XYZ file of C-alpha atoms in Angstrom:
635
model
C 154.101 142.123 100.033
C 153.003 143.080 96.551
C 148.981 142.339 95.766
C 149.730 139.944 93.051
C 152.021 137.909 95.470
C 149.115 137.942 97.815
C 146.792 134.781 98.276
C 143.563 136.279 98.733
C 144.421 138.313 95.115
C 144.629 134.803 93.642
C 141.155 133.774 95.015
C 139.573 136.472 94.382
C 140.237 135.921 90.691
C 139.026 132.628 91.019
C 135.857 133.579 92.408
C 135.111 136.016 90.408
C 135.637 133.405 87.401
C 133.721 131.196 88.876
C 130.697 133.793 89.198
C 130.601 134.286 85.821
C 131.057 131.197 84.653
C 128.287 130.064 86.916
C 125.948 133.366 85.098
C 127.376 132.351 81.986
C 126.614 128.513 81.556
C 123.077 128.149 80.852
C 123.893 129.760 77.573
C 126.933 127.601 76.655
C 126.073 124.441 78.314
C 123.402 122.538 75.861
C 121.579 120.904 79.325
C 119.539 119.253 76.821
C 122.999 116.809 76.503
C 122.007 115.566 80.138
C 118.472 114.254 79.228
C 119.660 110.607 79.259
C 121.259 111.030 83.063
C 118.592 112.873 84.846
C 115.716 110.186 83.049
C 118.374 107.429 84.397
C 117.920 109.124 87.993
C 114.518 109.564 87.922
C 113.978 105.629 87.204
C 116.565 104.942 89.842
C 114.205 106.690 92.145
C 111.270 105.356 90.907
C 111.667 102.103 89.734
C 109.747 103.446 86.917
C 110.451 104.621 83.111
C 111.143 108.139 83.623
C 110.921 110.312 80.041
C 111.602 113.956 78.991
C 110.232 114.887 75.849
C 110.508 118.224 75.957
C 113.115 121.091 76.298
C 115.501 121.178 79.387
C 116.543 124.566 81.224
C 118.399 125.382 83.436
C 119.599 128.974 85.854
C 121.793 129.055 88.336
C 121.785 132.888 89.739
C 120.448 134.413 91.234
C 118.718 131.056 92.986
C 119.153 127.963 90.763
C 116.655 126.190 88.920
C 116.138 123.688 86.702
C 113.017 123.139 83.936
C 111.846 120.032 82.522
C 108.700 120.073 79.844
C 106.996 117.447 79.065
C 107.786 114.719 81.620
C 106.151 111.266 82.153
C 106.965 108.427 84.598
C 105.581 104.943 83.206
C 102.967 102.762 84.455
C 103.915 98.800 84.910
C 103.081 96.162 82.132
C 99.662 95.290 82.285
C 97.535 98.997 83.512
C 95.397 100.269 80.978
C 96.921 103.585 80.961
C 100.756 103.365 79.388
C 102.235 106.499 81.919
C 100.950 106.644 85.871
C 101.579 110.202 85.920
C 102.707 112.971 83.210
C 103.190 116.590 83.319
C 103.551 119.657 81.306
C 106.182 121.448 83.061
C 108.645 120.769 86.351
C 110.453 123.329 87.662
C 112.634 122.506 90.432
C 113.994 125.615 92.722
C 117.390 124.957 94.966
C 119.524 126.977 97.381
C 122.901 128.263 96.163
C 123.733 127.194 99.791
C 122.519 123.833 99.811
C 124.613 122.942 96.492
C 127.661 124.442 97.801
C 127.565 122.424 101.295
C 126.586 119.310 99.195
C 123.319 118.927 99.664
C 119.402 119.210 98.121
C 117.730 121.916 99.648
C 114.959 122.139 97.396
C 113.042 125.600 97.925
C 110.314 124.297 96.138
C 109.216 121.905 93.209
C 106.017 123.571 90.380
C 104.159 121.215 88.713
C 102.001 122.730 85.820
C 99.191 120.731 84.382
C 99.864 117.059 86.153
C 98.080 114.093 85.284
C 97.878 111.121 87.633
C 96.214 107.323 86.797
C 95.641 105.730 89.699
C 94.706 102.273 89.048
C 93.575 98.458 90.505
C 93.536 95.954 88.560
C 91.182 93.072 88.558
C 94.030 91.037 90.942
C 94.027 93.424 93.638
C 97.203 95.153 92.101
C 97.992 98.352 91.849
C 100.040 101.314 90.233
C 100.622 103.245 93.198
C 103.752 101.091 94.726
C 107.527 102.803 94.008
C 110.469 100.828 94.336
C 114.249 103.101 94.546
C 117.078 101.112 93.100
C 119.058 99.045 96.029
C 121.864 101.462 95.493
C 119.792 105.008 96.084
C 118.536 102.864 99.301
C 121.691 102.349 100.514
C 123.001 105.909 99.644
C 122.528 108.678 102.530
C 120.594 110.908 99.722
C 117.357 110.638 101.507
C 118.387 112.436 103.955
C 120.367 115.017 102.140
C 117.562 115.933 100.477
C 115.161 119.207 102.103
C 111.358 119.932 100.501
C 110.533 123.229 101.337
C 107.405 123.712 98.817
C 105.946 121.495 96.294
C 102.551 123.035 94.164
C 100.454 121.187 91.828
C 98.389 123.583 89.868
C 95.574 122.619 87.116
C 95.780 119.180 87.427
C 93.671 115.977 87.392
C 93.589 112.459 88.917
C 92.355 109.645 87.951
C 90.927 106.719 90.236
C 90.415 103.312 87.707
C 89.132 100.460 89.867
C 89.231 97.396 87.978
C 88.056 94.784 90.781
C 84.780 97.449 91.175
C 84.608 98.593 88.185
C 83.918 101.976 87.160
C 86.227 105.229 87.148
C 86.456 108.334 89.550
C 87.716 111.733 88.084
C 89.004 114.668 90.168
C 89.777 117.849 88.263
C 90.899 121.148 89.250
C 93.087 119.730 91.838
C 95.576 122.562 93.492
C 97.794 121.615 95.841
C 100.458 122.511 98.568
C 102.795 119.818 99.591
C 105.671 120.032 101.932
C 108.240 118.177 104.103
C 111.682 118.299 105.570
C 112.689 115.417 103.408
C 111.485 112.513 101.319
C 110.582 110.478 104.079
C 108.569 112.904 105.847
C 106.798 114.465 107.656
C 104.957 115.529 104.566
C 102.343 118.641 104.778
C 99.608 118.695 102.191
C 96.780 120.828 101.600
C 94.656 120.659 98.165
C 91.793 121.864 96.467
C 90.095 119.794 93.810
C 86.396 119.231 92.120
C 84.888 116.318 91.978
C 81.344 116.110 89.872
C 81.432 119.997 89.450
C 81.457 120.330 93.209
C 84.783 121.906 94.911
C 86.188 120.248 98.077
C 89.085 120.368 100.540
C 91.479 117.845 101.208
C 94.296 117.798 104.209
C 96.413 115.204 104.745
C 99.503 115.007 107.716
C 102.025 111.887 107.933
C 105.054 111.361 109.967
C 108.606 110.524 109.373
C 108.671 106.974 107.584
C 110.972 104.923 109.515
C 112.073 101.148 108.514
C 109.499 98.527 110.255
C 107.561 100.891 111.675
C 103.738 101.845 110.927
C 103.296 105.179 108.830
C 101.200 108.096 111.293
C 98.834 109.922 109.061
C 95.396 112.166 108.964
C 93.236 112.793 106.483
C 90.435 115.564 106.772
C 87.500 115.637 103.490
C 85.255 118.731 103.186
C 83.238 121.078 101.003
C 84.528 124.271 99.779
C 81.801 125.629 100.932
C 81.574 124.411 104.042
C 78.249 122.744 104.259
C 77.249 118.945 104.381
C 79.912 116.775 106.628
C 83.438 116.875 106.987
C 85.156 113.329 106.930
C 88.721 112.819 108.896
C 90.361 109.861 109.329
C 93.908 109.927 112.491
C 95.061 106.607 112.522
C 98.506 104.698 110.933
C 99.357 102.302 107.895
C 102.058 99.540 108.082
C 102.284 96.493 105.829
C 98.911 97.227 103.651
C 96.375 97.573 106.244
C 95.432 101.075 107.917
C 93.597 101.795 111.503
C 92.560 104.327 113.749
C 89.731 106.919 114.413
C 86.887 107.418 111.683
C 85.181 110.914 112.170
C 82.469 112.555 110.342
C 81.156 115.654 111.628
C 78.720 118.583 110.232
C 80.791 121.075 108.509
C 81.030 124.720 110.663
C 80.381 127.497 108.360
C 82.431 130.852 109.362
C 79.867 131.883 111.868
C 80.235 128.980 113.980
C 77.278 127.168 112.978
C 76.886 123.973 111.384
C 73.685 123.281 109.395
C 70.735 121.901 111.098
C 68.307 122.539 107.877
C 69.471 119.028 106.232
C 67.344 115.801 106.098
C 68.846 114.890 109.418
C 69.698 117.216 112.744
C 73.465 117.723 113.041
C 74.856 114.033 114.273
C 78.587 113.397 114.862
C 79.334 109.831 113.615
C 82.844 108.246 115.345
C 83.942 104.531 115.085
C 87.793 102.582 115.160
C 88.040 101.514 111.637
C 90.977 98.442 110.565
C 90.851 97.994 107.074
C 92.257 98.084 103.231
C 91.142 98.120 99.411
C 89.485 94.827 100.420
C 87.606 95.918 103.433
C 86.960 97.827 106.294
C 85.781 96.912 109.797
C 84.171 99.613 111.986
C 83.784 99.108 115.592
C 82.907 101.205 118.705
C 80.196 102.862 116.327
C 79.138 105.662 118.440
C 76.549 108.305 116.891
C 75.191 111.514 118.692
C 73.562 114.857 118.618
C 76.178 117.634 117.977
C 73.970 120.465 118.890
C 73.051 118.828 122.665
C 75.956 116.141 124.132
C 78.607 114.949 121.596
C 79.283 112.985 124.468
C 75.924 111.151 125.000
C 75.522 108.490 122.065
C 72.134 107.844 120.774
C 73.157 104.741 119.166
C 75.888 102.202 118.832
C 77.135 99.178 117.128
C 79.660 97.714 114.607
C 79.955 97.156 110.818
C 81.720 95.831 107.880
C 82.473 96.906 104.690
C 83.227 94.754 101.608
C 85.057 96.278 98.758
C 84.732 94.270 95.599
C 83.057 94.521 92.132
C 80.207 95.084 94.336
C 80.476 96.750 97.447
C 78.374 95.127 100.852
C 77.534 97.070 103.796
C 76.282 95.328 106.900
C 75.474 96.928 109.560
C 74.379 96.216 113.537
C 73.681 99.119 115.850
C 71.486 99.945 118.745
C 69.644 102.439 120.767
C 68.382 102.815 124.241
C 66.240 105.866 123.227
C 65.463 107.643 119.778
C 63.142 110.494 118.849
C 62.485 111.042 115.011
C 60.701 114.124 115.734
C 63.729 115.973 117.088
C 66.033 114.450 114.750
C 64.337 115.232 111.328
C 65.683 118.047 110.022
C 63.958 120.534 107.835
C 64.680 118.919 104.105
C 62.949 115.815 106.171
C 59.898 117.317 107.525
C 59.152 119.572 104.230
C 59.235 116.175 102.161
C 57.068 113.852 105.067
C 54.745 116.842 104.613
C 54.532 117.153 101.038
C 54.875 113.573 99.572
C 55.427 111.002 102.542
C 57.590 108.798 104.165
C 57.938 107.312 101.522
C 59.453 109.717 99.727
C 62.313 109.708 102.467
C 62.996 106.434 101.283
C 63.117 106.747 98.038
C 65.666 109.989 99.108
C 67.617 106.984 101.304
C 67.746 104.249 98.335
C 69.058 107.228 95.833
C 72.110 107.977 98.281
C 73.152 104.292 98.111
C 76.327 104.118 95.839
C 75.436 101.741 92.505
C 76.432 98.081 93.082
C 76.306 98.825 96.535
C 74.498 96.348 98.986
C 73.760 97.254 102.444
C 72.634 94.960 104.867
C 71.823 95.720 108.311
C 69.886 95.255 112.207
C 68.525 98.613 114.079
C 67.002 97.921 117.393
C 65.791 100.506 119.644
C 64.274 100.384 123.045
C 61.804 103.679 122.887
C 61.194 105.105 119.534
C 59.128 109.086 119.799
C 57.720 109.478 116.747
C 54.340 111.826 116.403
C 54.534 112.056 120.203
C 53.679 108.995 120.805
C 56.325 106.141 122.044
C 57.122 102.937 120.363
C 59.130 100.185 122.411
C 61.429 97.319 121.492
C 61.801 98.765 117.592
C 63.683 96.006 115.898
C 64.426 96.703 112.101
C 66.145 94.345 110.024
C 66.584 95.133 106.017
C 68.451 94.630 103.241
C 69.027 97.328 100.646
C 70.479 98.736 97.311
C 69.107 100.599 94.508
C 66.361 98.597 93.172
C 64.725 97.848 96.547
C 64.552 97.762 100.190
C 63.622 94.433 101.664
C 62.314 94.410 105.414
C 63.346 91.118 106.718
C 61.773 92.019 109.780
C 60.272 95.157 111.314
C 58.851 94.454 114.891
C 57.494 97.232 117.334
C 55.163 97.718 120.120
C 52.366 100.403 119.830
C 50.053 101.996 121.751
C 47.401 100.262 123.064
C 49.885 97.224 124.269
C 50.064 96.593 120.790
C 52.289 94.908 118.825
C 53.212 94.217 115.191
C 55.506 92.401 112.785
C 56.109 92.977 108.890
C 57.770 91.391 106.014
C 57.798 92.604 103.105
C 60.057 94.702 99.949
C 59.764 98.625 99.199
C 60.523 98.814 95.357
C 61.176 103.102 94.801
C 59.990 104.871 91.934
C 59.336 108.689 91.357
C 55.453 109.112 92.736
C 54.831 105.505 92.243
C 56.833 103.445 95.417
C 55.526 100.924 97.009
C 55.928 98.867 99.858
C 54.060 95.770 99.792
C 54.345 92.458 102.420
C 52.474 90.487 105.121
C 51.561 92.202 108.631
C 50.382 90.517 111.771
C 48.985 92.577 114.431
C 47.685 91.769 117.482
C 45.955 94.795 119.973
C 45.096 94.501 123.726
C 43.836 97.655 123.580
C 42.346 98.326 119.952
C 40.167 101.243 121.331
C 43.690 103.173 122.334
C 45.533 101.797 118.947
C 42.582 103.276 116.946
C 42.455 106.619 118.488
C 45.842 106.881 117.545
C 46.086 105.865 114.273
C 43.039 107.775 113.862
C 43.978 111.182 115.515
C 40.973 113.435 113.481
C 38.245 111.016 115.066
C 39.444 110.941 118.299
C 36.666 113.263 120.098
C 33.394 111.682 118.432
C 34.585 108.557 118.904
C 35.866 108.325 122.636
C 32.934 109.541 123.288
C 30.820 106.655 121.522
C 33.419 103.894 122.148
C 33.259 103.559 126.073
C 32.254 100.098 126.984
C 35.579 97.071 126.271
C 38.800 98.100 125.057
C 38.405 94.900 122.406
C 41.350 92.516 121.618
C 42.647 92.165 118.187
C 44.350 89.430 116.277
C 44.977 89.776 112.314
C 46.850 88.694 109.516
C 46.842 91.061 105.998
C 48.353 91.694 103.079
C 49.367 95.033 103.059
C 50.572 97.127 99.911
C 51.353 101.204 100.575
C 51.350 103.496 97.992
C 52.144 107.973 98.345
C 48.102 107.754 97.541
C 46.724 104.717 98.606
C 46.655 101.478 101.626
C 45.504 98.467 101.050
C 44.610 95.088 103.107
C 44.261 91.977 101.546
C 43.226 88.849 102.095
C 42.862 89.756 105.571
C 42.005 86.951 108.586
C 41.141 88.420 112.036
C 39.683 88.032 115.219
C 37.879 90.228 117.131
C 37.239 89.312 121.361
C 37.346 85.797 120.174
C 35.380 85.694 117.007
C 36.881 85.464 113.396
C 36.141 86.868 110.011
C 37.676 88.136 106.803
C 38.085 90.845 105.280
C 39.736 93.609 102.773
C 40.233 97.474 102.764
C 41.621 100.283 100.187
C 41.791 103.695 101.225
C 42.801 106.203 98.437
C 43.967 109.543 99.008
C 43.803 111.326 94.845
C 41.315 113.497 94.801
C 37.963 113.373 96.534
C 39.728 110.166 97.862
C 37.924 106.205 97.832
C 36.766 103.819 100.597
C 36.258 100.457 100.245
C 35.679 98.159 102.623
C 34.525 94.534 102.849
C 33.967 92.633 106.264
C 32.251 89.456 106.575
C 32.028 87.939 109.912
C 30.261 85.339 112.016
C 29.396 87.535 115.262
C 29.874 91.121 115.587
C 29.041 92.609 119.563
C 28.414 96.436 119.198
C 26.885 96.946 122.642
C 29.989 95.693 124.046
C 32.677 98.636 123.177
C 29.132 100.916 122.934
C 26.873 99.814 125.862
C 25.090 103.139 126.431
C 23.508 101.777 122.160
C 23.909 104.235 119.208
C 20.768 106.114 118.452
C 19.735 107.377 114.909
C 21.251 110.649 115.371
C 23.980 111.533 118.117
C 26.404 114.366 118.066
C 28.582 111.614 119.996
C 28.726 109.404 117.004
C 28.467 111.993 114.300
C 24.963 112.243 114.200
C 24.244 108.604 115.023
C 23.499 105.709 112.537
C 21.690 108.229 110.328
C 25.004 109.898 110.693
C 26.447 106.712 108.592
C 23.711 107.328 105.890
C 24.193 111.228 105.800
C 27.937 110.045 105.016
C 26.389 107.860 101.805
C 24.399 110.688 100.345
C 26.251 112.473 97.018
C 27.198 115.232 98.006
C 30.447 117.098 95.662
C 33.010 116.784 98.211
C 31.860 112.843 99.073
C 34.538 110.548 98.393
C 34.040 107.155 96.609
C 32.974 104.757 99.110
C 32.193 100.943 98.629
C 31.003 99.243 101.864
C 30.093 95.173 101.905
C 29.441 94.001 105.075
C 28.063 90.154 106.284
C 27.287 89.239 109.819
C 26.004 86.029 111.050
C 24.753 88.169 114.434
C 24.453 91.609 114.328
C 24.175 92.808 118.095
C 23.455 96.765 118.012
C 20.974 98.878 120.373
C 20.633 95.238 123.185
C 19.078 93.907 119.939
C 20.266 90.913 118.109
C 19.908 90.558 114.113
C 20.776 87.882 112.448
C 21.639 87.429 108.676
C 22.355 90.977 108.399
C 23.965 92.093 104.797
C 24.979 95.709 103.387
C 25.950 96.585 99.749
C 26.383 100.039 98.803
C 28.244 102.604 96.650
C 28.249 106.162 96.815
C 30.258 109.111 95.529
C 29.720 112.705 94.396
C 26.879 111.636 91.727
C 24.859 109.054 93.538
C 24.002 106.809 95.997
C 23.341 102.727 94.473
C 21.861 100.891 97.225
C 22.150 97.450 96.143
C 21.101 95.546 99.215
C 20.295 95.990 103.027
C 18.939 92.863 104.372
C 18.314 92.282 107.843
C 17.203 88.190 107.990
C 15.369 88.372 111.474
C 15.243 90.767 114.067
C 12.582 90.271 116.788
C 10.826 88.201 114.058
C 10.670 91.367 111.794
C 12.221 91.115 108.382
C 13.978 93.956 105.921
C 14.758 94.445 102.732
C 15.826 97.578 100.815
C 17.271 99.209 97.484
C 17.567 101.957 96.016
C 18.931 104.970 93.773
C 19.928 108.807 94.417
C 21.613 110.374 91.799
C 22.905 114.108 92.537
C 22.602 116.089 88.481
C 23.770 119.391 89.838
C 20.642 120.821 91.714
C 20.757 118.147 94.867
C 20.088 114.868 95.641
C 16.553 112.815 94.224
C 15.313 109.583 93.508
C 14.120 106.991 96.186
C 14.682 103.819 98.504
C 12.083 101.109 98.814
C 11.795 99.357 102.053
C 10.292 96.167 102.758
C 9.642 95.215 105.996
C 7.462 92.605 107.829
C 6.931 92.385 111.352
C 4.040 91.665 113.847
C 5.476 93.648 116.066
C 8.807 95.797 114.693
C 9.756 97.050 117.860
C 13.485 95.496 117.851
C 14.333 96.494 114.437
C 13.700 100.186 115.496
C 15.415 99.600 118.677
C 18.382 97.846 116.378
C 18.314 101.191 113.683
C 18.214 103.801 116.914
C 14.806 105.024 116.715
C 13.115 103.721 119.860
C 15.771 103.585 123.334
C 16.560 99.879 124.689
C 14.128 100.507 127.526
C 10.871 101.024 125.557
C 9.369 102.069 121.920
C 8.266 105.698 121.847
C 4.681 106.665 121.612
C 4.293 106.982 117.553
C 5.835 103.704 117.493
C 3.514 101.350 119.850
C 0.847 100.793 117.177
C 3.043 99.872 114.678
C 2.682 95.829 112.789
């Protein structure tokens, strides 16, 4: 048979024709000419206005591909933005294969310089919803169609919440997307910054299937791997989303996560059921990474509100906590420099604006300062202009317990927490050594007779720099009085106290008596005075102090009254009366002043007494069992 009788000569011709016709069409087909049908497809697959402003190419060997500039797909009547999404340039690679066996293999999709408006409107609705025409639904393309690769590079999204209010930009954002079709399972992996900061962002679904709930993951972290990394495994069917909440400290390359932050490395877990209206977190379990991720230190449930202003409340628990080995480094650097305080003020800073958080912490056995506080409960509410304590109850040393109300309102240097505290002490010898760890060796010596019970009620404001009590009622072993006190820490730092009572015991918590100078009580009573003189390190003190019965020494005085001021220039006596004592009678004032080369000037006494034995028993000079020798002819 001759060649050009032969078949296969025939198709080759054909082939080759079609080869170059295929090479040759980009440059005599005007594919701007199909602008109208591929916009009419892309709104068929949208639902949406689909545009194409700008020039359309198109190749076809050696792997096809096809170029749109300048393409937009509309937002719905109503959003304040008129396109949900626009980009510079699509470029859409295919396989020669794929279009010859009928199908979409799409090697992989570019998108240069997109820009996405996500949006919720004031109603609850949103931008983000798609709906194909009924035809495309019906049609078997969905599952003709393959995604290999689809990259996003330079772009930035938009979050507008109009029910909240405010606006969230992400820039930067790089991604990787892929799937074996439209309906998954889709494959992404992004970069993106976000308030000059660059994060992370993975996300894994499965196949979408007709009445069935959409599988998907989402994993949140730094670039940089520090801080926490958020992830989220749960599903999403018919608006509403649950599973598995996760955050985690972030594992730097080494292996290590980082335990210098303000709190020691905790993993946070809890089921989570929610949507743009709210989320419910149950099965709240919390726990040290670096020991037992297993073992929770605390537990409990909360709910999240999302509206135009955003509630937190919160209910957890704890059988046992210890602050110390929690705090992390930022922590203990700022509780040494400026306070705890300060850690508040950190806390209230963190809190999102228009944010509200409301919630219960109760603990069993709280270690902080290595001492133990049981039955902690802590109820507050929160946001950024204050933190209200609804109730803070705890057991102290000493079987001591306490319970505050009051409001923390932050400022930079100049917080304060002010309220009303009731305390009431079994032990107020143990409660005061602790709360008063640098006088805890001269005074357990002095203090060894009764423990002493304690009732009070105070006002109580707290400052970085100073404590106050006001308006204070209490009641010491039974007897009341009043009182206020205002300890300030600036500079040389400033005492002043003011006590007025009907009966004050001292031989009871110090039955051995208190001489004029013991090392046991710092140097005694004249200890107390020493403390008075000016001296240029003395601090500002202010001391008023009433007694119906004064019992000091096994000596009772009666109408006994003290009103001084001292500081680093001078000492003003103003009063020290002592009504009777052993029928003796005192009165003195006085002035020191301190110019630079020490302490002068002078105190007049006046006393009158037959017999003054008991007033120098009362001020330490003679013991309770007899006067001393020098003393005897004294009257």
């Amino acid at each position: 048979m001759k060649v050009w009788k032969s078949p296969v000569f025939y198709f080759g011709i054909l082939l080759v024709l079609a080869v170059i016709g295929l090479l040759v069409s980009p440059f005599v087909i005007d594919w701007n000419a199909y602008r109208p049908r591929l916009e009419a497809y892309g709104q068929n697959l949208t639902g949406r206005t689909v545009s194409i402003d700008g020039p359309i190419t198109t190749r076809l060997f050696p792997w096809p591909r096809l170029t749109a500039e300048a393409v937009s797909i509309a937002n719905p009547p109503g959003f304040t933005d008129a396109e949900f999404a626009t980009a510079q340039r699509v470029t859409i690679r295919m396989t020669l294969a794929g279009l010859l066996q009928g199908s979409l293999d799409v090697e992989g999709i570019d998108i240069e310089g997109p820009a996405i408006s996500i949006e919720r409107l004031s109603s609850g609705e949103g931008n983000w919803t798609f709906t194909p025409s009924a035809d495309l639904i019906r049609s078997d393309i969905f599952s003709r169609v393959k995604l290999d690769q689809i990259t996003l590079t330079s772009g930035t999204v938009r979050f507008r919440d109009g029910r909240r209010g405010g606006t969230v930009m992400l820039e930067g954002v790089n991604a990787e997307l892929a799937s074996s079709g439209i309906q998954g399972p889709w494959r992404v992996r992004s970069q993106l910054l976000y308030n000059g900061r660059a994060f992370n962002v993975l996300i894994n679904t499965g196949s979408q299937s007709a009445g069935q709930p959409l599988l998907f993951g989402v994993k949140l972290s730094t670039a940089d791997n520090s801080g926490y990394v958020y992830g989220f495994d749960g599903s999403y069917k018919d608006g509403m989303s649950e599973g598995e909440l996760r955050v985690e400290p972030a594992v730097s390359e080494g292996g290590k996560s980082d335990a210098e932050g303000e709190v020691r490395p905790l993993v946070f877990t809890a089921q989570a059921r929610g949507n743009l209206e709210g989320v419910d977190l149950t099965d709240i379990q919390m726990s040290r990474q670096d020991i037992d991720p297993a073992a929770a230190i605390a537990t409990g449930t909360a709910r999240v509100n999302i509206g135009k202003f955003m509630s937190v409340t919160a209910d957890l628990s704890a059988s046992m906590l210890d602050l110390d080995e929690l705090a992390g480094a930022k922590v203990r650097n700022v509780l040494r420099e400026s306070g705890g305080l300060a850690v508040v003020d950190q806390l209230l800073a963190m809190l999102p604006s228009e944010t509200s958080l409301a919630a219960r912490f109760g603990v069993t056995a709280l270690k902080s300062g290595g001492e133990t506080l049981n039955n902690v409960s802590l109820s507050i509410e929160a946001d950024n202009s204050a933190l209200r304590i609804t109730r803070l109850s705890a057991g102290l040393p000493g079987t001591s317990n306490i319970l505050f109300k009051g409001t923390y309102f932050p400022g930079s240097g100049r917080g304060e927490l002010a309220g009303d505290l009731a305390l009431e002490a079994g032990d107020l010898r143990e409660l005061v050594l602790w709360l008063w760890q640098g006088a805890r060796t001269s005074l357990s010596g002095l203090w060894s007779g009764s423990r002493g019970r304690l009732k009070m009620q105070t006002g109580v404001s707290l400052t970085a720099s100073q404590l106050r009590l006001t308006n204070t009622d209490f009641e010491l072993d039974g007897q009341r009085g009043r009182g206020s006190l205002t300890v300030n820490a600036a500079g040389r730092g400033a005492v002043d106290v003011d006590v007025e009572g009907g009966r004050f015991d001292l031989d009871t918590y110090a039955p051995q008596g208190i001489p004029a100078f013991s090392a046991a009580a710092r140097d005694g009573v004249g200890g107390i005075v020493s403390f008075a003189l000016p001296r240029p390190d003395a601090p500002d003190l202010r001391l008023k102090f009433k007694a119906d019965e004064l019992l000091l020494n096994a000596v009772t005085a009666r109408d006994v009254a003290i009103d001084l001021q001292s500081g680093a220039n001078g000492l003003d006596l103003r009063a020290l009366d002592i009504g009777s004592v052993g029928g003796a009678k005192m009165q003195a004032t006085g002035l020191i002043l301190d110019s630079g080369k020490g302490p002068s000037g002078s105190i007049g006494v006046d006393v009158k007494a037959e017999d003054p034995g008991e007033l120098l028993k009362l001020l330490g000079f003679a013991a309770v069992d007899g006067l001393p020798p020098w003393a005897r002819g004294l009257g």
